[in-house]
PDB file of C-alpha atoms in Angstrom:
ATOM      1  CA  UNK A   1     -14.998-110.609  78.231  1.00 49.00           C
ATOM      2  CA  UNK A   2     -17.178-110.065  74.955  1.00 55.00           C
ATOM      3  CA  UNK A   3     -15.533-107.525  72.524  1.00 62.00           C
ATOM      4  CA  UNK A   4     -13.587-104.802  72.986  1.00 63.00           C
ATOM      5  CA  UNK A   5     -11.316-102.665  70.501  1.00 61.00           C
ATOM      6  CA  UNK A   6      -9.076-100.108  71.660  1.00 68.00           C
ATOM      7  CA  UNK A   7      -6.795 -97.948  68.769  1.00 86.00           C
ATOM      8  CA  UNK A   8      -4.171-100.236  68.801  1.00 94.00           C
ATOM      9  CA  UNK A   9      -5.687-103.523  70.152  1.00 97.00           C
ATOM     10  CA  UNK A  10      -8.777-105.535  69.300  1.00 97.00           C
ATOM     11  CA  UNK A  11      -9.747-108.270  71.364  1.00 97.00           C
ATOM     12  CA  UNK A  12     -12.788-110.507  70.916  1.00 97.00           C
ATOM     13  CA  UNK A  13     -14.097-113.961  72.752  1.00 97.00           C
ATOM     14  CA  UNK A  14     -16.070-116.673  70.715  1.00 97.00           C
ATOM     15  CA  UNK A  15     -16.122-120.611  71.404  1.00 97.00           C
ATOM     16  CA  UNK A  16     -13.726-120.479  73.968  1.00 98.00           C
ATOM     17  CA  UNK A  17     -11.105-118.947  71.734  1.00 98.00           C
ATOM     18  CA  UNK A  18     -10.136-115.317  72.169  1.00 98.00           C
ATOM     19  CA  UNK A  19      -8.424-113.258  69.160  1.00 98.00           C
ATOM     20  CA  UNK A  20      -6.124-110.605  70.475  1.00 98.00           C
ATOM     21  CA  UNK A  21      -5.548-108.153  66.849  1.00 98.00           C
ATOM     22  CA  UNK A  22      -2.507-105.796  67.439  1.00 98.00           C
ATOM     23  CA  UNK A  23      -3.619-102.755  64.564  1.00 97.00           C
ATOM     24  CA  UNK A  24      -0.929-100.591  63.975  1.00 96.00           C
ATOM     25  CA  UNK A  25      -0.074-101.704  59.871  1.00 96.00           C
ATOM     26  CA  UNK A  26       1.337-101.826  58.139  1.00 95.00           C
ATOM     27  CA  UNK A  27       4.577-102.832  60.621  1.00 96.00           C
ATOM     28  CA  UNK A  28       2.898-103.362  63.995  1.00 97.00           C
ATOM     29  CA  UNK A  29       5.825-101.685  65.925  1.00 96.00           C
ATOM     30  CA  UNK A  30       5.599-102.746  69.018  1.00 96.00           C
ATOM     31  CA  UNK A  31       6.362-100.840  72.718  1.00 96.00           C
ATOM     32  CA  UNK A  32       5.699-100.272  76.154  1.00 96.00           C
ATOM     33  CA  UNK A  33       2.331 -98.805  75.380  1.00 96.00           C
ATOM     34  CA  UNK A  34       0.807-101.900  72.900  1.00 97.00           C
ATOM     35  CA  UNK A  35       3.038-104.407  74.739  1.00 97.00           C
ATOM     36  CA  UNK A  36       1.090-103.304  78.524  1.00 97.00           C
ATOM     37  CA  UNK A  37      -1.989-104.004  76.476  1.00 97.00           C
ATOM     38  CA  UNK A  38      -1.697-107.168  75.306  1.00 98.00           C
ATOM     39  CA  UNK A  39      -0.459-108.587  78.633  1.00 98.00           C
ATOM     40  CA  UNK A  40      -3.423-106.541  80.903  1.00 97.00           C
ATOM     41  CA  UNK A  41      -5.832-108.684  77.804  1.00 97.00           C
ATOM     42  CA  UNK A  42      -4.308-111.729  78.201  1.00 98.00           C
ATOM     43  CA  UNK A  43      -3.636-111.978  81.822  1.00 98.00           C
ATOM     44  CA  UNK A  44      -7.705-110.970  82.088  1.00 97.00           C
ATOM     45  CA  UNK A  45      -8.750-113.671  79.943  1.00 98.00           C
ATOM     46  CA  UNK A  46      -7.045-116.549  82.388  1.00 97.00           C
ATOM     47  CA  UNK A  47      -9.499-115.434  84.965  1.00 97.00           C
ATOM     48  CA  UNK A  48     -11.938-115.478  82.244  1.00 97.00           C
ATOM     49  CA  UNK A  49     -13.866-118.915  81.553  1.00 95.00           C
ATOM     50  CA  UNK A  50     -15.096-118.126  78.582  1.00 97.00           C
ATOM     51  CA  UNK A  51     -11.644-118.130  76.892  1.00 98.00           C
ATOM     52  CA  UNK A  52      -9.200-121.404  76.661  1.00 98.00           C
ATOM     53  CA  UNK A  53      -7.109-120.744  74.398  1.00 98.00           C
ATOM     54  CA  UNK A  54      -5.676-117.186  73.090  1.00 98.00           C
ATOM     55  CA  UNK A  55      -5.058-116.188  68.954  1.00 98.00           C
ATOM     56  CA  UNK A  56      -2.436-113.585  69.104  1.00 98.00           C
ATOM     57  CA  UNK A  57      -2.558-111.706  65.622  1.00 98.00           C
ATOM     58  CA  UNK A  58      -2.134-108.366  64.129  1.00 98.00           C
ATOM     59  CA  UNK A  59      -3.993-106.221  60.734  1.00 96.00           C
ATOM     60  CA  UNK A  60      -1.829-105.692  57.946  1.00 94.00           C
ATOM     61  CA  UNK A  61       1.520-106.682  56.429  1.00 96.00           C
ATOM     62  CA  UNK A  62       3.245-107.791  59.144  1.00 98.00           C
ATOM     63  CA  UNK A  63       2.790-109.878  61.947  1.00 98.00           C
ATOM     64  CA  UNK A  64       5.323-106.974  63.782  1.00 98.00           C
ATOM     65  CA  UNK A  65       8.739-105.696  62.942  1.00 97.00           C
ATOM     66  CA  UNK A  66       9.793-105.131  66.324  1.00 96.00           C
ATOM     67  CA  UNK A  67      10.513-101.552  68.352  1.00 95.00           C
ATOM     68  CA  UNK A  68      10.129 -98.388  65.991  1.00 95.00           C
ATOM     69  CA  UNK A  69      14.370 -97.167  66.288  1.00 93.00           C
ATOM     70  CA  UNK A  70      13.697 -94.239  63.853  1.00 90.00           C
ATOM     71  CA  UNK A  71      11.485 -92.552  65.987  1.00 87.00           C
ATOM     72  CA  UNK A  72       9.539 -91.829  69.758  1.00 87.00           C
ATOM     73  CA  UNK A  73      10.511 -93.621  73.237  1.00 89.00           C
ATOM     74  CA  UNK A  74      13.652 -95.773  71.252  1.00 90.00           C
ATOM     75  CA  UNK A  75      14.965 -92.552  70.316  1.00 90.00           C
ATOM     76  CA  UNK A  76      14.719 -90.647  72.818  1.00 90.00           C
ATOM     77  CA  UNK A  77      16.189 -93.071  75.587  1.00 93.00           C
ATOM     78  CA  UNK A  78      16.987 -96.593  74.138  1.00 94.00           C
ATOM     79  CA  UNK A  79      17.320 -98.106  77.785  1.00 94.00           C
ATOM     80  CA  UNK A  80      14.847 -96.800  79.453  1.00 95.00           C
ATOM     81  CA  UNK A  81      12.461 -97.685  76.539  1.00 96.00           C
ATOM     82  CA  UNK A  82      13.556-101.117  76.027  1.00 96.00           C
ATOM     83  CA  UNK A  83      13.301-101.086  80.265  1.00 96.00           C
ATOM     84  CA  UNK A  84       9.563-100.389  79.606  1.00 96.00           C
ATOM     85  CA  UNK A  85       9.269-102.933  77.222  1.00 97.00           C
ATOM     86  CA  UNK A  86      11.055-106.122  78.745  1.00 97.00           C
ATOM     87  CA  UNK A  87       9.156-105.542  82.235  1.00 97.00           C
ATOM     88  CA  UNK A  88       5.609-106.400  80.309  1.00 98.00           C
ATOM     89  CA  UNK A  89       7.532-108.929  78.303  1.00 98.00           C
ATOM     90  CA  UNK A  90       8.626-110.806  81.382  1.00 98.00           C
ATOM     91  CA  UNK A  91       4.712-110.688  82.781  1.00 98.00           C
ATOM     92  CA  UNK A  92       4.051-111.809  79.136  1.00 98.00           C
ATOM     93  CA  UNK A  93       5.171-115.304  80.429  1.00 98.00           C
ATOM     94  CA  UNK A  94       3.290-115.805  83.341  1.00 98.00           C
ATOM     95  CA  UNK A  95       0.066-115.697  81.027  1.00 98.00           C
ATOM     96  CA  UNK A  96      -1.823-119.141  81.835  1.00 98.00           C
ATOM     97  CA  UNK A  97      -3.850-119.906  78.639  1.00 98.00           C
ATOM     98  CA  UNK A  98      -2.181-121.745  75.555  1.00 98.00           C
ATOM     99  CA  UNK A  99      -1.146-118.432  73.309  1.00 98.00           C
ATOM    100  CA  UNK A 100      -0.472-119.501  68.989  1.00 99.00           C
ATOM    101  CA  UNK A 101       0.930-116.532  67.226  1.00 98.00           C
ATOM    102  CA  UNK A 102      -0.586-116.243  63.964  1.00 98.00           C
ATOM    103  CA  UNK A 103       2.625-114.525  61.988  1.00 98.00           C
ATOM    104  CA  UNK A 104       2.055-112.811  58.452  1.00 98.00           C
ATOM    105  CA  UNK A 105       4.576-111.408  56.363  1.00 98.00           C
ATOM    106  CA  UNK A 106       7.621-110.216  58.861  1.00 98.00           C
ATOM    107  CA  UNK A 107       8.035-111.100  62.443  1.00 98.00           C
ATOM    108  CA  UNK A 108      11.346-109.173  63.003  1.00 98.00           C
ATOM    109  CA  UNK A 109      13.755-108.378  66.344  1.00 98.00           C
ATOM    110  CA  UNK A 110      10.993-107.884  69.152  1.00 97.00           C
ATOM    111  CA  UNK A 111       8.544-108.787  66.944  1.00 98.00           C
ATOM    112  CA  UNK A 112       9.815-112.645  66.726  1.00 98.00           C
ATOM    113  CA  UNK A 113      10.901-112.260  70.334  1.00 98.00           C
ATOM    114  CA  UNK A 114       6.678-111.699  70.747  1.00 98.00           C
ATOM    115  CA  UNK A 115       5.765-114.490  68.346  1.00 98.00           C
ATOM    116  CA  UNK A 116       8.244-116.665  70.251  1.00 98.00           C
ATOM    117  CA  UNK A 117       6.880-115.948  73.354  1.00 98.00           C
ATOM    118  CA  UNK A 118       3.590-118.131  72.449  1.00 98.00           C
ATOM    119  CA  UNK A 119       2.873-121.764  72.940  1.00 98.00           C
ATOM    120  CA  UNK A 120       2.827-122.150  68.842  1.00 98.00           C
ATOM    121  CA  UNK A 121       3.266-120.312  65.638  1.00 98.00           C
ATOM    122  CA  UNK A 122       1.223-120.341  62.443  1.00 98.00           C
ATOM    123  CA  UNK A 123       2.716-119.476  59.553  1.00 98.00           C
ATOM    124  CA  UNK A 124       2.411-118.902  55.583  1.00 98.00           C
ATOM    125  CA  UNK A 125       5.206-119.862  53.085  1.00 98.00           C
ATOM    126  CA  UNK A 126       5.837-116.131  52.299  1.00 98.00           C
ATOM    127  CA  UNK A 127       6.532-115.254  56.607  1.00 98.00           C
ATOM    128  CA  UNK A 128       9.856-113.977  57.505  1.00 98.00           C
ATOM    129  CA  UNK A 129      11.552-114.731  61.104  1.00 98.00           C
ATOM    130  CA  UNK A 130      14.431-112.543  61.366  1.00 98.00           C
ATOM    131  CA  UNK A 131      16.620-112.438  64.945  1.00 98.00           C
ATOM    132  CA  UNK A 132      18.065-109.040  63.144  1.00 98.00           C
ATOM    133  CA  UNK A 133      20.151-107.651  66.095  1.00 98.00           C
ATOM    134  CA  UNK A 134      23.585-108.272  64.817  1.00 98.00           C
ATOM    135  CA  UNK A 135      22.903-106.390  61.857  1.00 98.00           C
ATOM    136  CA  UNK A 136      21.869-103.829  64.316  1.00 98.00           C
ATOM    137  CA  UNK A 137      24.818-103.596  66.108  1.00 98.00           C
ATOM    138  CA  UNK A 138      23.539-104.757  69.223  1.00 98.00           C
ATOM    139  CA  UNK A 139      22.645-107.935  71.319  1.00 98.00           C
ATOM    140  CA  UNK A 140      19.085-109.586  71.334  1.00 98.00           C
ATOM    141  CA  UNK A 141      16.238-109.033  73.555  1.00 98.00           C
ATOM    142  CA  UNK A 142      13.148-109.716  74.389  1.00 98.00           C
ATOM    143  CA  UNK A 143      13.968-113.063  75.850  1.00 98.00           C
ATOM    144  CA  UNK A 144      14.994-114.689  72.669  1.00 98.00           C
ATOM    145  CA  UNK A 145      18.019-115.593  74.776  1.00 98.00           C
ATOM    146  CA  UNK A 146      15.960-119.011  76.229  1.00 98.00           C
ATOM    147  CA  UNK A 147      12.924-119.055  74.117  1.00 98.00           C
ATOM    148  CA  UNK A 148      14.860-119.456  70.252  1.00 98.00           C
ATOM    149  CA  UNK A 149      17.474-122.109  71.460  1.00 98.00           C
ATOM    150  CA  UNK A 150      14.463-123.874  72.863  1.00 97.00           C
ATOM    151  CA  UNK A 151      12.635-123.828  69.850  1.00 98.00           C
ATOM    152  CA  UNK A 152      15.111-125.049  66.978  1.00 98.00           C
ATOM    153  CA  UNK A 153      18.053-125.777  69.350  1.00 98.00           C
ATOM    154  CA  UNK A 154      21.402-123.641  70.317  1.00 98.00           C
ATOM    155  CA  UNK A 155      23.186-124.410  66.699  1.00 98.00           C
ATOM    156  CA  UNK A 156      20.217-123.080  64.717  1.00 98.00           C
ATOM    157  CA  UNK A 157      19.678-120.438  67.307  1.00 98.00           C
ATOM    158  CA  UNK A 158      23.655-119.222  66.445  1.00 98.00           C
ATOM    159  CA  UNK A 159      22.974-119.289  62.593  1.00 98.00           C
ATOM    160  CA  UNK A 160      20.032-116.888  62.957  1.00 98.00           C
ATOM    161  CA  UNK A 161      21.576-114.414  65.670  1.00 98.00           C
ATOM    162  CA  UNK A 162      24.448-114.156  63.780  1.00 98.00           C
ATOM    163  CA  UNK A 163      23.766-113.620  60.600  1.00 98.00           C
ATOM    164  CA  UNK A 164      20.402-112.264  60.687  1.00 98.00           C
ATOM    165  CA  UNK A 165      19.317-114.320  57.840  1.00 98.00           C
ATOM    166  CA  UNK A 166      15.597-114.699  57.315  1.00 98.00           C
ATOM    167  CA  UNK A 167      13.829-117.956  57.692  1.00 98.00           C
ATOM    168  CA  UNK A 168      10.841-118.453  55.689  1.00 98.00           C
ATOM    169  CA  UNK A 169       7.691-120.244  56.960  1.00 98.00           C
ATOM    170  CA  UNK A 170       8.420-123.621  55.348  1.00 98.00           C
ATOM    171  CA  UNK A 171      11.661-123.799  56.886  1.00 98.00           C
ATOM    172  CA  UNK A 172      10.449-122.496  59.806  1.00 98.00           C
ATOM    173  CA  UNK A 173       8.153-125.575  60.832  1.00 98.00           C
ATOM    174  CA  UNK A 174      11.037-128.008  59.552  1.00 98.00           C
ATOM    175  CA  UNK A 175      13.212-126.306  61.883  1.00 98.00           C
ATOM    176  CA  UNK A 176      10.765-126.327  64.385  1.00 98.00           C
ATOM    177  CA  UNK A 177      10.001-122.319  65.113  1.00 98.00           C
ATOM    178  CA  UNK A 178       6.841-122.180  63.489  1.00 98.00           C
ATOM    179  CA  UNK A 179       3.970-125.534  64.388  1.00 98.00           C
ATOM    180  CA  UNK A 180       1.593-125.559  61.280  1.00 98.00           C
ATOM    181  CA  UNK A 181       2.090-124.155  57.740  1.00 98.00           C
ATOM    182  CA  UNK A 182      -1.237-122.473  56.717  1.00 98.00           C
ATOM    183  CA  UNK A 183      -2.167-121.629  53.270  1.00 97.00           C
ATOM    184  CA  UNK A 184      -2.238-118.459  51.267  1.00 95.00           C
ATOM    185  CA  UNK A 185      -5.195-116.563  52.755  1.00 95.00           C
ATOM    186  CA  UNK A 186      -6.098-119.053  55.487  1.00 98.00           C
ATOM    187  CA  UNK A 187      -3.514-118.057  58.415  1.00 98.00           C
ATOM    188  CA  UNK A 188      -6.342-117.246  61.057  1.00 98.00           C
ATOM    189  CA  UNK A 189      -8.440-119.591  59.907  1.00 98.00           C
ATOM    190  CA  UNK A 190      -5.140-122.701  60.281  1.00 98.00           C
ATOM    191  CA  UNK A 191      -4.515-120.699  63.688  1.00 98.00           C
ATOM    192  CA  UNK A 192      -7.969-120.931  65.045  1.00 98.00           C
ATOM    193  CA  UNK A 193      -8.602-124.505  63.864  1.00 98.00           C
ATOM    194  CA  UNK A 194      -5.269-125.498  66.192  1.00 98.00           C
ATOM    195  CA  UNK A 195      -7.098-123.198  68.930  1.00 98.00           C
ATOM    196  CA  UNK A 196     -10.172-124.966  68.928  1.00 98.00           C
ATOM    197  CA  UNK A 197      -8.379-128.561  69.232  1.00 98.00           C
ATOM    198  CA  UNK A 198      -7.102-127.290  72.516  1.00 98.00           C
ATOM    199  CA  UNK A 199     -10.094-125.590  73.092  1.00 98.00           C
ATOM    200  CA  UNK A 200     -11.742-129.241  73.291  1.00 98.00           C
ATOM    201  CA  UNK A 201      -9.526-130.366  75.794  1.00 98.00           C
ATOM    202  CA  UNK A 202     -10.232-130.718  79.974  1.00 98.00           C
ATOM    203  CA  UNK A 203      -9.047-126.971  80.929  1.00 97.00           C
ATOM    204  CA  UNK A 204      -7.396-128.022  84.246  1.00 97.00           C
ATOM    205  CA  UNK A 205      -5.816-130.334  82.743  1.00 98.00           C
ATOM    206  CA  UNK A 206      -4.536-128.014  79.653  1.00 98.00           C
ATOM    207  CA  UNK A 207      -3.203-125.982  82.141  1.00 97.00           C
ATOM    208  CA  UNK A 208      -1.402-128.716  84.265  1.00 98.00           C
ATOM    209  CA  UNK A 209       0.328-130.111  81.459  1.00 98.00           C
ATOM    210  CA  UNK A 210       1.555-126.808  79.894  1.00 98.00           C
ATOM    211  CA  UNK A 211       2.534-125.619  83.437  1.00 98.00           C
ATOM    212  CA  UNK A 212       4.677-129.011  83.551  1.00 98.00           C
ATOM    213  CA  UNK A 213       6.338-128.477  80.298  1.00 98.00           C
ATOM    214  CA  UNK A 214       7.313-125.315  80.860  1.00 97.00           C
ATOM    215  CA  UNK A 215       8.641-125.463  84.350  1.00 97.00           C
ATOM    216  CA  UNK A 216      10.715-122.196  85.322  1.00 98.00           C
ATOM    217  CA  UNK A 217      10.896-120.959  81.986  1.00 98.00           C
ATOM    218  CA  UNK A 218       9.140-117.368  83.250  1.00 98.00           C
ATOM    219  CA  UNK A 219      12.468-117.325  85.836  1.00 98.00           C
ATOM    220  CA  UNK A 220      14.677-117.446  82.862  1.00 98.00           C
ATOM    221  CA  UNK A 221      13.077-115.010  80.742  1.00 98.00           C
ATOM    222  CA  UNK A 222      13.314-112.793  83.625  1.00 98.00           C
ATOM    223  CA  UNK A 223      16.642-113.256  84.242  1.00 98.00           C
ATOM    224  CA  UNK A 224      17.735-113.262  80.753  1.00 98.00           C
ATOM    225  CA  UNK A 225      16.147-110.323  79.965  1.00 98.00           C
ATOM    226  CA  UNK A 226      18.068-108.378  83.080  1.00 98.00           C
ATOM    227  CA  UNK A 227      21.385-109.544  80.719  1.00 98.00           C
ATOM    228  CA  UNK A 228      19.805-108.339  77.767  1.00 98.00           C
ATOM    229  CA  UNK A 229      19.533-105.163  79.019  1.00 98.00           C
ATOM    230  CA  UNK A 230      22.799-105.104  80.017  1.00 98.00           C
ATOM    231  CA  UNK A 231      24.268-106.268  76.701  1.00 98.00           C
ATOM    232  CA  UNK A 232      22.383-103.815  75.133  1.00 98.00           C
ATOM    233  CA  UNK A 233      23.298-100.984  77.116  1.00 97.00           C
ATOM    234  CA  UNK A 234      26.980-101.222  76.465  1.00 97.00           C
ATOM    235  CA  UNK A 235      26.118-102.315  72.994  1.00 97.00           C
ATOM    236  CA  UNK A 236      24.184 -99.220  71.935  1.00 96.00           C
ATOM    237  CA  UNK A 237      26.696 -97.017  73.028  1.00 96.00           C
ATOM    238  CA  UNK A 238      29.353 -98.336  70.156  1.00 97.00           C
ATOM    239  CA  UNK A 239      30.082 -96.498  66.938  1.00 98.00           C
ATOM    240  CA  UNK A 240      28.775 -99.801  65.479  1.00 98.00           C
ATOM    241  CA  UNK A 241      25.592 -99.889  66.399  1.00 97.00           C
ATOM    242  CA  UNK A 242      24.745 -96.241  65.251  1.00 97.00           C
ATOM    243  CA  UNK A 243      25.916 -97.582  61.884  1.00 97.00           C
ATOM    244  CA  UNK A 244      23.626-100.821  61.945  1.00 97.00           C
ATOM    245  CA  UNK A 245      20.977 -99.008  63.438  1.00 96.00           C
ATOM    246  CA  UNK A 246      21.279 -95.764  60.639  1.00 96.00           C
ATOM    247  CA  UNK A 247      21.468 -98.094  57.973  1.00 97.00           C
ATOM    248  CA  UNK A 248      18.510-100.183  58.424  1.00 95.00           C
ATOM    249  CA  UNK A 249      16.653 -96.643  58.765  1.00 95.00           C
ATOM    250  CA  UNK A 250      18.548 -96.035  55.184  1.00 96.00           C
ATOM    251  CA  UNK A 251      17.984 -99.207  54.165  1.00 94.00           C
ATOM    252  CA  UNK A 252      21.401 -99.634  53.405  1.00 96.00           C
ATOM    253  CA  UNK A 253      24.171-102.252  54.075  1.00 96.00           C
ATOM    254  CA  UNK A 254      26.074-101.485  57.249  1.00 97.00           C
ATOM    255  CA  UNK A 255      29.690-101.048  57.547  1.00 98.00           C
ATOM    256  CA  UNK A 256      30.910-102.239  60.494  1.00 98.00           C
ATOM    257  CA  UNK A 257      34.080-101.363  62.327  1.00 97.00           C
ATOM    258  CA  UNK A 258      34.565-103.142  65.366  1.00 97.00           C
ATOM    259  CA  UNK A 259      34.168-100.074  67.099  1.00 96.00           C
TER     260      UNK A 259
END
């Protein structure tokens, strides 16, 4: 695989790193459409030996804020939308080559459920991960059930679902959700330098050891994602969550009523 750039999707091979660009800026939404994409990409390049190591980015602002709930598939049928989107997610994780998320500005909801889904994250000091659901009125997705415990443990995990504070990039790689800290301006440039330290590695043996380390962890997206669902079935059918949801559109403070 050479180059190839698609409306929404960019994906180009060079010294046995591949860069796959999601371009929808400023915000990156993310859905069924762009997720199906990105998987079909990446599950091409394992069979691909030109590529060792994948660069997940995206143009503009934002690395991605997540599913678009103002407007399309998420309003016109939540759970069947969010149906589409978790079955590419789950394939997401049976991608074989290393994946590092290189996360500007915002990577919010489904977007940080995406970022986590990667080996490693590259971030700037000014990057925002925000596990916003609560503030939606509704339970997380996207796997972040079993990947954000894993990454900065089930006490930090809490703090973030539950308040849907945002953690910057600095606090991010002391907390361990992000890997390196890349300057102002250099984000691609700190990502692709990690890349291509893999990239100089024995492939089988890249592969081994990752397989090792992460052991069933495809089975439990899988199955967490099937709860998810659930969760957010029941979830999106409250009073409360039409208020979170309406205010974020508003960009207002929600008023929640336990009901």
């Amino acid at each position: 695989m050479g180059s190839e750039i698609s409306t929404d999707l960019s994906v180009t091979v060079a010294d046995g790193v591949a860069l796959l660009e999601m371009r929808r800026p400023p915000a990156n939404h993310v859905d069924e459409s762009l997720l199906a994409r990105i998987v079909d990409a990446a599950l091409a390049l394992d069979d691909d030996s030109a590529c060792r190591v994948i660069i997940l980015a995206s143009q503009g602002k934002h690395f991605c804020a997540g599913a678009d709930l103002g407007e399309g598939e998420f309003v016109l049928d939540r759970a069947a939308a969010a149906q589409g989107l978790y079955r590419y997610a789950a394939r997401l994780f049976e991608v074989r080559t290393p994946v590092i998320a290189a996360v500007q500005g915002s990577a919010v909801g489904g977007g940080l459920g995406l970022a986590c889904a990667a080996d490693f994250r590259v971030a700037e000091a000014s990057t925002r991960f925000v596990a916003n659901f609560a503030r939606l009125g509704f339970h997380q997705g996207f796997g972040l059930s079993v990947t954000l415990p894993e990454l900065v443990g089930r006490q930090v995990a809490a703090d973030m679902l539950l308040t849907a504070r945002r953690v910057g990039g600095e606090e991010a790689v002391r907390i361990g959700l992000a890997d390196r800290l890349a300057q102002p301006g250099l984000l691609l440039e700190t990502a692709r330098e990690l890349a291509l330290r893999i990239a100089a590695s024995a492939p089988l043996a890249v592969r081994s050891i990752r397989d090792t380390l992460r052991g069933d962890l495809a089975a439990r997206v899988r199955r967490a994602l099937d709860h998810e669902l659930a969760e957010q079935r029941e979830l999106w059918a409250t009073r409360d969550s039409a208020e979170g949801i309406e205010a974020s559109l508003q960009r207002r403070s929600p008023v929640f009523r336990g009901e």
